[in-house]
PDB file of C-alpha atoms in Angstrom:
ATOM      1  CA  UNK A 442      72.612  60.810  73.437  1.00  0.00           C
ATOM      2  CA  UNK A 443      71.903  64.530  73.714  1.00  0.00           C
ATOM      3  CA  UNK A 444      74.857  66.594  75.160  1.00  0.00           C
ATOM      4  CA  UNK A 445      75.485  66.791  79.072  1.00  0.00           C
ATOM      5  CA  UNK A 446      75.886  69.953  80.524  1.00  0.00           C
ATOM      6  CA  UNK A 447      79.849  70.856  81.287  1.00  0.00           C
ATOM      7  CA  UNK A 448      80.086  71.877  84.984  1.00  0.00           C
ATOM      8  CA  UNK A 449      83.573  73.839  85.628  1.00  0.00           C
ATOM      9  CA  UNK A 450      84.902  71.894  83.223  1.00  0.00           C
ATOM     10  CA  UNK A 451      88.773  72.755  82.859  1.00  0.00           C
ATOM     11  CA  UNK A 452      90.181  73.597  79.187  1.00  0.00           C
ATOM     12  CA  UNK A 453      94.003  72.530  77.997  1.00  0.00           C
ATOM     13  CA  UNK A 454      95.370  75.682  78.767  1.00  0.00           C
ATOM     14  CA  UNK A 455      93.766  75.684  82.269  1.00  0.00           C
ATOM     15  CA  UNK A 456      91.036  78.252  81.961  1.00  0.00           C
ATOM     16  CA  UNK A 457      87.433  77.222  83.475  1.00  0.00           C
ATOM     17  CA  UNK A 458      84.620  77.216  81.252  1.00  0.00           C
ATOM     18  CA  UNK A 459      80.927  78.145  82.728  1.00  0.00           C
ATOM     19  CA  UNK A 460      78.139  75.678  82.363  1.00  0.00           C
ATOM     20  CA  UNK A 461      76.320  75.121  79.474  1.00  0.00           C
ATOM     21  CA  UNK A 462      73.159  73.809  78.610  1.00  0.00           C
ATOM     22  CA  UNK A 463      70.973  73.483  75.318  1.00  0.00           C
ATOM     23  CA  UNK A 464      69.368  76.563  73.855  1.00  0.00           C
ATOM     24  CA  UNK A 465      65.995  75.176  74.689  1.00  0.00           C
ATOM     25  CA  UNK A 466      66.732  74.996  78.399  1.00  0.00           C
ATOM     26  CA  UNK A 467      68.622  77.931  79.006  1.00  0.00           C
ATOM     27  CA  UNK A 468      66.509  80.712  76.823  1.00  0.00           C
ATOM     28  CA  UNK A 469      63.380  79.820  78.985  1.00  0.00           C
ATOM     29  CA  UNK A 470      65.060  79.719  81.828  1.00  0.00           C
ATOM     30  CA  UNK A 471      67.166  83.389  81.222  1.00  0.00           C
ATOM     31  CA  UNK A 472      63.500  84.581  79.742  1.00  0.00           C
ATOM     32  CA  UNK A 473      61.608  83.920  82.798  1.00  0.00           C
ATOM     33  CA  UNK A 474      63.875  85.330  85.462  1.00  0.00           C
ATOM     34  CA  UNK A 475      63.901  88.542  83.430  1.00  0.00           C
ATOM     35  CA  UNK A 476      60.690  88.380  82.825  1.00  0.00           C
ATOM     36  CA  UNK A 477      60.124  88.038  86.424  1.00  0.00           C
ATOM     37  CA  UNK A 478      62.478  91.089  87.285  1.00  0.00           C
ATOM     38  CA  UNK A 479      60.457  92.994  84.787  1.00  0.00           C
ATOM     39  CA  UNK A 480      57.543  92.583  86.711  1.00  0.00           C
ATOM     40  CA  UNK A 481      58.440  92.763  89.968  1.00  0.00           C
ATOM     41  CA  UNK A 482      61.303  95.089  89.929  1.00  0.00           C
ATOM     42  CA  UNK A 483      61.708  97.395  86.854  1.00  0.00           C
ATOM     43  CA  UNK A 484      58.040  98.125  85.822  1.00  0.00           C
ATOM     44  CA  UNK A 485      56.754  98.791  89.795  1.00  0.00           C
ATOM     45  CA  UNK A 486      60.474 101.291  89.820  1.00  0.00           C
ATOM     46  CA  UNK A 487      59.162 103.025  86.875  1.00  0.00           C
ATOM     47  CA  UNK A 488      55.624 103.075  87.956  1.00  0.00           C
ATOM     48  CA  UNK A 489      56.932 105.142  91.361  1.00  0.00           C
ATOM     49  CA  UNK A 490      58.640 107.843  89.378  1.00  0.00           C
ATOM     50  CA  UNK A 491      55.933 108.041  86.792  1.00  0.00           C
ATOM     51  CA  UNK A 492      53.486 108.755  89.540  1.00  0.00           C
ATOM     52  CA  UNK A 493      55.852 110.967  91.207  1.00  0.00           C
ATOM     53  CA  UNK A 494      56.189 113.327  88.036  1.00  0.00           C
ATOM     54  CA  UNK A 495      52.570 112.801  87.316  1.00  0.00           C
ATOM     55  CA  UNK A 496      51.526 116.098  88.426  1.00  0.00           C
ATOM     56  CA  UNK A 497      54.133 118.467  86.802  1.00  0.00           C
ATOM     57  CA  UNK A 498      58.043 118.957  88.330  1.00  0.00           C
ATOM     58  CA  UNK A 499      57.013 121.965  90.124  1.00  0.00           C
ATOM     59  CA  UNK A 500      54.502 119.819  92.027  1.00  0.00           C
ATOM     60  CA  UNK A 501      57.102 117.297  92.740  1.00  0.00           C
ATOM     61  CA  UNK A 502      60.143 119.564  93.806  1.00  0.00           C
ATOM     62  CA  UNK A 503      56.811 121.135  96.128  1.00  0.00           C
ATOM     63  CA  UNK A 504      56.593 117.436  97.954  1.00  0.00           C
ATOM     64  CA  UNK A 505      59.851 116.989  98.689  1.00  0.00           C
ATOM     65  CA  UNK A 506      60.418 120.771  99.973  1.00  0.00           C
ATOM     66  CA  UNK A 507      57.991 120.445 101.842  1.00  0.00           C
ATOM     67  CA  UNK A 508      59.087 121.184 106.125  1.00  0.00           C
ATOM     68  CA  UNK A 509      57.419 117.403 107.099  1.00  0.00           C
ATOM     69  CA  UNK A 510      58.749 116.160 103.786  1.00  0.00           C
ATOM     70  CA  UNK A 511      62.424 117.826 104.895  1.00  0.00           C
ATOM     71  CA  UNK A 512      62.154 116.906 108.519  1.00  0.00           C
ATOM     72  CA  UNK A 513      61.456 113.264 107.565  1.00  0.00           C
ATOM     73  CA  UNK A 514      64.458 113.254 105.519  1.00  0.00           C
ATOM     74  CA  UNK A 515      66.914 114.487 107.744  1.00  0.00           C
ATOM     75  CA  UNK A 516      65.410 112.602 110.544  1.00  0.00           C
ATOM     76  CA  UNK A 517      65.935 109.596 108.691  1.00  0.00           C
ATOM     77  CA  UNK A 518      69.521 110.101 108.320  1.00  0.00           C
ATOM     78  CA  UNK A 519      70.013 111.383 111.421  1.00  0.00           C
ATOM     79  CA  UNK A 520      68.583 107.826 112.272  1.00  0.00           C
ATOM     80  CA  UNK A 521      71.262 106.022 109.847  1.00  0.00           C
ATOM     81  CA  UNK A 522      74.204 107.990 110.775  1.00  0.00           C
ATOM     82  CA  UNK A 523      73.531 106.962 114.724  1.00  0.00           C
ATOM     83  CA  UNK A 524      72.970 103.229 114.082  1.00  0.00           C
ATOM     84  CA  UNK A 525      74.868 101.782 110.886  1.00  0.00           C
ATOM     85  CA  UNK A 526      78.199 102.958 113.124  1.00  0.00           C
ATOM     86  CA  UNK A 527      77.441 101.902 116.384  1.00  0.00           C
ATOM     87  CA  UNK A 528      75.981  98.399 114.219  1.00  0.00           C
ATOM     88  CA  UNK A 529      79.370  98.072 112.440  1.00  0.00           C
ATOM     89  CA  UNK A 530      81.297  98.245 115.851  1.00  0.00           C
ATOM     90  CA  UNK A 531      78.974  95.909 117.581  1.00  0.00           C
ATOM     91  CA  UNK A 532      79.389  93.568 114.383  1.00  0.00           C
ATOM     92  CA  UNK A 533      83.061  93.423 114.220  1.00  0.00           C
ATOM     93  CA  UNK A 534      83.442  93.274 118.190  1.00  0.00           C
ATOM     94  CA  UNK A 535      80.613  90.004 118.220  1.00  0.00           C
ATOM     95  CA  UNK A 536      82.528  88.318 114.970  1.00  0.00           C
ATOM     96  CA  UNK A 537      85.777  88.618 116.317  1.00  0.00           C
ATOM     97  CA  UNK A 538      84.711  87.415 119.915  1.00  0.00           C
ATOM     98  CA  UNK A 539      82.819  84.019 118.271  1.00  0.00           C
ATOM     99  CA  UNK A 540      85.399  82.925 115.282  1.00  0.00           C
ATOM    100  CA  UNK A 541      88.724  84.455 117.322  1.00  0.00           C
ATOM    101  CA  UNK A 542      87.669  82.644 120.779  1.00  0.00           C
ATOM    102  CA  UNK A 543      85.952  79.755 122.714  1.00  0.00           C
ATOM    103  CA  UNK A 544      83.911  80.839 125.862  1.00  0.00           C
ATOM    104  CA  UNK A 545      80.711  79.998 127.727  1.00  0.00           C
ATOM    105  CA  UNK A 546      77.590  81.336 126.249  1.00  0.00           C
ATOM    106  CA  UNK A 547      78.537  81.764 123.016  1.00  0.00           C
ATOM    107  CA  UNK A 548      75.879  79.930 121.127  1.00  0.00           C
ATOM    108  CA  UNK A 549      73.501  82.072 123.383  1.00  0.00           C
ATOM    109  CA  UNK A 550      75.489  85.213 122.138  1.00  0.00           C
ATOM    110  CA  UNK A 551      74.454  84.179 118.176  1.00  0.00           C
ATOM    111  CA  UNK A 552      71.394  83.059 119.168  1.00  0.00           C
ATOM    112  CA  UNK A 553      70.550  86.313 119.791  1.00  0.00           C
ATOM    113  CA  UNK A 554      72.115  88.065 117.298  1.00  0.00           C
ATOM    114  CA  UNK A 555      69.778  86.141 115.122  1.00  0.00           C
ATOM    115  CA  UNK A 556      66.949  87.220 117.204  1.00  0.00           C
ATOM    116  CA  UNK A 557      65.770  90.569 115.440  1.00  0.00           C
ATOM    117  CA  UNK A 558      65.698  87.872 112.172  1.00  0.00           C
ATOM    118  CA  UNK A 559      62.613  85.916 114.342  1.00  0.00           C
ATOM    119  CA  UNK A 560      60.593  88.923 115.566  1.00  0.00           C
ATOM    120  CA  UNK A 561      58.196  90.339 114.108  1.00  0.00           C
ATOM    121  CA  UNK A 562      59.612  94.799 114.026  1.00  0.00           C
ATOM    122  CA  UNK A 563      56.482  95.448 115.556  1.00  0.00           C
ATOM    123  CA  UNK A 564      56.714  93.598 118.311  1.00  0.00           C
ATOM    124  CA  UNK A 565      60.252  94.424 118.697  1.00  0.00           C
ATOM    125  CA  UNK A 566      58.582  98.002 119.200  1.00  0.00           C
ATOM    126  CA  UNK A 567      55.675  96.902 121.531  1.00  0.00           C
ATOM    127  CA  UNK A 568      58.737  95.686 123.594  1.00  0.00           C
ATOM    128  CA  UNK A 569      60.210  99.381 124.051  1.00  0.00           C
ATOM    129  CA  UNK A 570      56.463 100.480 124.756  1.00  0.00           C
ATOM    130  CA  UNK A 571      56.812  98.088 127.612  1.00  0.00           C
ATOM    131  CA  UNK A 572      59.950  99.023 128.763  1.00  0.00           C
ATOM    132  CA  UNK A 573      59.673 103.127 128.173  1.00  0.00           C
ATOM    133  CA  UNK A 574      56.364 104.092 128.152  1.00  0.00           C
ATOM    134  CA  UNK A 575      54.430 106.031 131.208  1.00  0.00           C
ATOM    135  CA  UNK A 576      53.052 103.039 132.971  1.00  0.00           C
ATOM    136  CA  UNK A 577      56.388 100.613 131.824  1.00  0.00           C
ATOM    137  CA  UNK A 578      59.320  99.188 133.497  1.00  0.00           C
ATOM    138  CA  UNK A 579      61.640 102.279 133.441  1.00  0.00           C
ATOM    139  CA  UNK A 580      58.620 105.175 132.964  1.00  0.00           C
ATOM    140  CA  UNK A 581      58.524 106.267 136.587  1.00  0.00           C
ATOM    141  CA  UNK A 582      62.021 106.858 136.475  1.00  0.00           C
ATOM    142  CA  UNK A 583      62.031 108.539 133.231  1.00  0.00           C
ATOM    143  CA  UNK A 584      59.104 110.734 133.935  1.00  0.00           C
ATOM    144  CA  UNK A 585      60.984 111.954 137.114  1.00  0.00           C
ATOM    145  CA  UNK A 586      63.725 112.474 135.258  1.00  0.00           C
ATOM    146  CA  UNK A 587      62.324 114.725 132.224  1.00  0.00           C
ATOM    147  CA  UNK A 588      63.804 111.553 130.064  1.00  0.00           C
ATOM    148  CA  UNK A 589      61.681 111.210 127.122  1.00  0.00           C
ATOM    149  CA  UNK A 590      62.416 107.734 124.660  1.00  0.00           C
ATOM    150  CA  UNK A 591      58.992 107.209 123.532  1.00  0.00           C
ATOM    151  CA  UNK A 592      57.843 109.738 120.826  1.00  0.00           C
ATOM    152  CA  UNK A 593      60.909 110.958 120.529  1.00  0.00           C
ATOM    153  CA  UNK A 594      64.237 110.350 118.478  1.00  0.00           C
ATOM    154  CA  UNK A 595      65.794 108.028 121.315  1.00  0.00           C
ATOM    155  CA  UNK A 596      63.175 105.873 120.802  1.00  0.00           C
ATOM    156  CA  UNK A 597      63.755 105.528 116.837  1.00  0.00           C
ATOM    157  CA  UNK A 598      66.720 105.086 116.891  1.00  0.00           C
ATOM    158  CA  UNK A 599      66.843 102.204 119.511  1.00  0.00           C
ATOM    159  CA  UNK A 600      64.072 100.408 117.395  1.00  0.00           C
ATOM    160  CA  UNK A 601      66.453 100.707 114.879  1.00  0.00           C
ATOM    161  CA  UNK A 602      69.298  99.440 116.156  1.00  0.00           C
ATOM    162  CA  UNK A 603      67.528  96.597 117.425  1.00  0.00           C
ATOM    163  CA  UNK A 604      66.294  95.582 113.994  1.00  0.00           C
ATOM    164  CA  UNK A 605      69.426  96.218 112.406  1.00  0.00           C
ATOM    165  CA  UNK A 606      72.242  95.147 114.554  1.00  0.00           C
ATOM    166  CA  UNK A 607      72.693  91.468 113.089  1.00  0.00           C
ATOM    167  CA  UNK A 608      73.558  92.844 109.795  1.00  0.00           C
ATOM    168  CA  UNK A 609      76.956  93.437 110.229  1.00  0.00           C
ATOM    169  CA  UNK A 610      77.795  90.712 112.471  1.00  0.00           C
ATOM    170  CA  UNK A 611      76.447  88.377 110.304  1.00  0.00           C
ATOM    171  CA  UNK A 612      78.343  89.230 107.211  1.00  0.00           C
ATOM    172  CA  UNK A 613      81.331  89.055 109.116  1.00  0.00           C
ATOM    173  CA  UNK A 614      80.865  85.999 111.071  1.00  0.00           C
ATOM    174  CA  UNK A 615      81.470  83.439 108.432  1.00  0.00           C
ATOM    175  CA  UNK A 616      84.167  85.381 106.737  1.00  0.00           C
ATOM    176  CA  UNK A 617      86.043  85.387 109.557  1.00  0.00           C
ATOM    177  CA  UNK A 618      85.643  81.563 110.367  1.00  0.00           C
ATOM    178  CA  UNK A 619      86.637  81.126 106.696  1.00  0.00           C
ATOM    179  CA  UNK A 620      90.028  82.968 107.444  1.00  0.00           C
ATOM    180  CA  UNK A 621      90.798  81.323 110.212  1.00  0.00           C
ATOM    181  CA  UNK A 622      93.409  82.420 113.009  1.00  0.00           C
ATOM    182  CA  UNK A 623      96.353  81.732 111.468  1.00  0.00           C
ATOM    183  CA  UNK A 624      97.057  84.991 110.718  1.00  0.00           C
ATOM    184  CA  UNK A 625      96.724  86.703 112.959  1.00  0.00           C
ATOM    185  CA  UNK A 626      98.756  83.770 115.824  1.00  0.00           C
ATOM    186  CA  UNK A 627     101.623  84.395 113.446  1.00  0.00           C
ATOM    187  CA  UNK A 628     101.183  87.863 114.147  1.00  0.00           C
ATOM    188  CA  UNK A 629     101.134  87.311 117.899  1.00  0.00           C
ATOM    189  CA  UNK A 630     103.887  85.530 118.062  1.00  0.00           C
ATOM    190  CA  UNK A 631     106.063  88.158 116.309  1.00  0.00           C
ATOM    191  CA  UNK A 632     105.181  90.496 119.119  1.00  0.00           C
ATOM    192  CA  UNK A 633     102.890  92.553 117.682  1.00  0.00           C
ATOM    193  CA  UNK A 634      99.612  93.346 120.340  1.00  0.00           C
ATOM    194  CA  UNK A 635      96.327  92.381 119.924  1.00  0.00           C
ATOM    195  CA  UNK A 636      94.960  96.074 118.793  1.00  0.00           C
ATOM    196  CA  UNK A 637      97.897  96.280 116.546  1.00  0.00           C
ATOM    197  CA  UNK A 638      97.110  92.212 115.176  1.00  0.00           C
ATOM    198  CA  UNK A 639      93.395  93.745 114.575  1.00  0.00           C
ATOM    199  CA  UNK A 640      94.341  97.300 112.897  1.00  0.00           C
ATOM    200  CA  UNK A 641      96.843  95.597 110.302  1.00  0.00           C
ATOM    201  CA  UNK A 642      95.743  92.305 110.011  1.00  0.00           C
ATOM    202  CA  UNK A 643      92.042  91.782 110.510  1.00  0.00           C
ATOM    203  CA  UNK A 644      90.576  94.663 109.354  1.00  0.00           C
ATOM    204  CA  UNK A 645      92.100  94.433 105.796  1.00  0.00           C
ATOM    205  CA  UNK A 646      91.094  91.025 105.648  1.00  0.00           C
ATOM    206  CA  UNK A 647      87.399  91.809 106.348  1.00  0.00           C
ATOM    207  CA  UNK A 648      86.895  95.396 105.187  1.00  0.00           C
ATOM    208  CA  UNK A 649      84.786  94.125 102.049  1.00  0.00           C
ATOM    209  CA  UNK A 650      82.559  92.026 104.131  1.00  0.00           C
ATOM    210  CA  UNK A 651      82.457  94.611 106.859  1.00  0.00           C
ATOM    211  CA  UNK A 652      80.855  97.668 103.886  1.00  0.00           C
ATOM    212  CA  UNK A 653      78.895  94.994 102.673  1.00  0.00           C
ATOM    213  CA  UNK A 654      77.674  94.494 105.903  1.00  0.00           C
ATOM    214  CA  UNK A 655      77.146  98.060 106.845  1.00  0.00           C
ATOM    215  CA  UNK A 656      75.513  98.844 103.366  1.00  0.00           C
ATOM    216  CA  UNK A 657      73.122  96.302 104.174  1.00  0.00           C
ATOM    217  CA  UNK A 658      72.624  97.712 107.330  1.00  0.00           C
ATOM    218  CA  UNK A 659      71.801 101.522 105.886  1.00  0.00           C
ATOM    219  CA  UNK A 660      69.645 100.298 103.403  1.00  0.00           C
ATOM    220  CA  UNK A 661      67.299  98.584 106.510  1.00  0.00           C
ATOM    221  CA  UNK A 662      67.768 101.316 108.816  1.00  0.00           C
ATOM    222  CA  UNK A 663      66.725 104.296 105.954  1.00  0.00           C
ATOM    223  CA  UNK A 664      63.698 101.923 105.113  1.00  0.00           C
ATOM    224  CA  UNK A 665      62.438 100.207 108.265  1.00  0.00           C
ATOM    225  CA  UNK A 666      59.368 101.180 109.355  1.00  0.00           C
ATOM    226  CA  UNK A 667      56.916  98.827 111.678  1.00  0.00           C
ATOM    227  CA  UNK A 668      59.158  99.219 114.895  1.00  0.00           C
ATOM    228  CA  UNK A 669      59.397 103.098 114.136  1.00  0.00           C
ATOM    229  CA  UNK A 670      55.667 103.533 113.667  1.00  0.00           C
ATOM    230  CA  UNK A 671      55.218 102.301 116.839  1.00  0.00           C
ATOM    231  CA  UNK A 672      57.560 103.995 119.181  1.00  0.00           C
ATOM    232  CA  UNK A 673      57.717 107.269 116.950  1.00  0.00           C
ATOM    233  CA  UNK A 674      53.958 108.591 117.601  1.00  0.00           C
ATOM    234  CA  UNK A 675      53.798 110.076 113.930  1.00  0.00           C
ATOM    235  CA  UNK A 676      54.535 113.310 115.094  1.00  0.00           C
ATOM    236  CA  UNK A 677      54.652 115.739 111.927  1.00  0.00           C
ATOM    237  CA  UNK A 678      58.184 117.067 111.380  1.00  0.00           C
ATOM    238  CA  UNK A 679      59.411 115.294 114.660  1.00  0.00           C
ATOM    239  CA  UNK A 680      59.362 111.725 114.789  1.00  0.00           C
ATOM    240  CA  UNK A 681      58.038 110.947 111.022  1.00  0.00           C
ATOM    241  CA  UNK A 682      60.637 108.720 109.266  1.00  0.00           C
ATOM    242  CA  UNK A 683      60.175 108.910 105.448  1.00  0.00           C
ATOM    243  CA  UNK A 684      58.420 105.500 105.013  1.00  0.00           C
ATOM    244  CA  UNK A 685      56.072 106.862 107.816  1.00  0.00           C
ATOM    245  CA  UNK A 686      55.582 110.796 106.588  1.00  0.00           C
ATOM    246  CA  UNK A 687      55.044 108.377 102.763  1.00  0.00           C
ATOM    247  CA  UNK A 688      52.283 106.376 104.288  1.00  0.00           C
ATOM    248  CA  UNK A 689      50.711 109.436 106.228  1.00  0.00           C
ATOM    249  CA  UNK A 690      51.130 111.574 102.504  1.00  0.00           C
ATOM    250  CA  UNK A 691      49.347 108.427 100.915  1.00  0.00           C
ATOM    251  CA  UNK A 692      46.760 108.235 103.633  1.00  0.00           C
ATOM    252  CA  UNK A 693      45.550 111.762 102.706  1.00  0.00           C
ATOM    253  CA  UNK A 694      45.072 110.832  99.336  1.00  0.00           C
ATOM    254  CA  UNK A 695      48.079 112.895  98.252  1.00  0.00           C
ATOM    255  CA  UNK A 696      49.665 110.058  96.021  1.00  0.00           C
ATOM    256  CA  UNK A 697      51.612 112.271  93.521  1.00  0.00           C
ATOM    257  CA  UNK A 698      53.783 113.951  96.713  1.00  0.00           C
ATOM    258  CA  UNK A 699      54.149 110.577  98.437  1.00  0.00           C
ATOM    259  CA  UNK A 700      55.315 108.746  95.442  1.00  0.00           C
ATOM    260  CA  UNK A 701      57.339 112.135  94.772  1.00  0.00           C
ATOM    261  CA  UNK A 702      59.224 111.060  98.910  1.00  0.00           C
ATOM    262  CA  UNK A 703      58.454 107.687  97.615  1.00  0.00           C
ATOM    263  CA  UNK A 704      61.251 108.503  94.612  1.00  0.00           C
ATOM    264  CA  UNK A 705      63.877 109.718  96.829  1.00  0.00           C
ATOM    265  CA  UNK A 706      63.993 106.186  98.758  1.00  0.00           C
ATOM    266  CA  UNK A 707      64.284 104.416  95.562  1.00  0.00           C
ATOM    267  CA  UNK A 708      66.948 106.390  94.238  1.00  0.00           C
ATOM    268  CA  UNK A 709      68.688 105.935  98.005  1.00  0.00           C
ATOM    269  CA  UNK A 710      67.742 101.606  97.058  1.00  0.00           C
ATOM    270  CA  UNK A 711      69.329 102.160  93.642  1.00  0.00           C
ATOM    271  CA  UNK A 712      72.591 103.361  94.519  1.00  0.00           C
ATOM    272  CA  UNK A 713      72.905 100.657  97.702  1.00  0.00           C
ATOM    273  CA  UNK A 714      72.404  98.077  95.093  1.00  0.00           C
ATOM    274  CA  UNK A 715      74.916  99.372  93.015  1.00  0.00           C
ATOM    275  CA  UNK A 716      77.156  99.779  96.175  1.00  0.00           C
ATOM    276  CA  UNK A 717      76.400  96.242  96.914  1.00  0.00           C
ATOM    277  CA  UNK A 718      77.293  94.588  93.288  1.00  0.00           C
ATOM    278  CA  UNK A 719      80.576  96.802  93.182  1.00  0.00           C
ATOM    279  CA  UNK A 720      81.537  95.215  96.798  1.00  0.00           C
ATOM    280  CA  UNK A 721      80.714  92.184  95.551  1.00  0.00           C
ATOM    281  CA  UNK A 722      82.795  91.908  92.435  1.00  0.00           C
ATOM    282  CA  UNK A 723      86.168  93.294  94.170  1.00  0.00           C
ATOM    283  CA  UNK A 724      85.207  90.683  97.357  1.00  0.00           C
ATOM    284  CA  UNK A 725      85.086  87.674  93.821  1.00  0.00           C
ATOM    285  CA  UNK A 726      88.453  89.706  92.584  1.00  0.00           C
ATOM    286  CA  UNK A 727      90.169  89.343  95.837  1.00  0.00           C
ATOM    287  CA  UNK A 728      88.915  85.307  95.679  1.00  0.00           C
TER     288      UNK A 728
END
């Protein structure tokens, strides 16, 4: 009978041994998923900054000089800074409410934090076109009021918070079910308050959830771009995120400065995902 695979099995002296398999199952198996990452990870990565440095580094250190190139970039974090806090507070506010408490409406409340998951981001910016624009719900009072949303950075960065804002709540959510309330009752009842219960009780027990959460949450707000194209108006060195002044660069046929913008969001994707595996190995430490 050929050898079963050992699943967890426990040793003597109590350690925990991974599972293991025959060599003929798991080379092929290890081979093809880094074959596949090859493919459709490292070799397109590679590709990007090849393309980028194509032309010379004085070409490329042109691109991302450039005023629109510059204006995308800081508009772009402008956009970050604004939502991944105001996400994180939201977040931690809507998983403490739904795994601390029981009240009415509160399969309604993550229901719709889920919602931004089920539509499409360019409907989600149709929807502030409807609500903002000239001839839209609010225009008539916006126009009398000099209030400009549409066009304008108001605009982005409420398309953006609407695509990002389940992020954070959503990492934290099942954490915090997982921990239970025991905590922080026992804390109650020793007469400390609720902010107090929150500030040194909660909080350390979900900060690793809460940056991965908020990582997550950069990394969509820096790169979102279908409900920013549509409320933005791709307005050079205004309103141009830099997945929308990449597309306009690669539009024109100038391929070697937007891969060269192109670059700078991959490096800004590299170093979440390195974020994201160092989070993740102190939140399996801390297990």
């Amino acid at each position: 009978m050929a050898k079963q695979s050992q699943v967890q099995s426990v040793s003597k002296n109590g350690s925990k041994r991974t599972t293991e398999e025959q060599p003929w199952v798991r080379i092929p198996l290890i081979a093809i998923a880094l074959g596949f990452l090859l493919l459709f990870l490292v070799l397109p990565l590679v590709a990007i900054f090849i393309k980028a440095f194509e032309k010379g580094a004085g070409v490329y250190v042109a691109a991302i000089t450039d005023p629109d190139a510059l204006s995308a970039i800081k508009l772009t974090l402008l956009v970050a800074i604004l939502t991944v806090p105001l996400n994180a507070i939201f977040g931690i506010a809507a998983a403490w409410a739904i795994t601390k408490f029981e009240f009415k409406g509160k399969s309604l409340l993550i229901t719709l934090i889920d919602l931004p998951f089920a539509i499409s981001p360019v409907i989600a910016g149709l929807v502030f076109v409807l609500l903002f624009s000239a001839h839209g719900l609010f225009g008539e009072f916006l126009f009398a009021n000099d209030i400009k949303i549409l066009f304008a950075v108001p605009g982005i960065v409420l398309a953006t918070l609407f695509v990002t804002f389940p992020f954070v709540a959503r990492e934290l959510i099942p954490l915090m079910q997982a921990q239970g309330t025991a905590e922080e009752e026992a804390s109650l009842t020793l007469g400390a308050g609720g902010f107090k219960t929150f500030l040194h009780v909660t909080l350390p027990n979900i900060k690793w959830g809460l940056l991965y959460g908020v990582i997550l949450c950069n990394a969509r707000a820096v790169g979102e771009f279908g409900a920013v194209s549509i409320v933005s108006g791709h307005i050079r060195g205004l309103t141009n995120t830099m997945p929308l002044h990449i597309e306009i660069l690669y539009n024109e046929y100038q391929f070697s400065a937007a891969f060269a913008v192109a670059s700078l969001m991959s490096i800004l994707a590299i170093i979440t995902l390195v974020l994201k595996n160092f989070i993740e190995w102190k939140t399996s430490q801390q297990g």
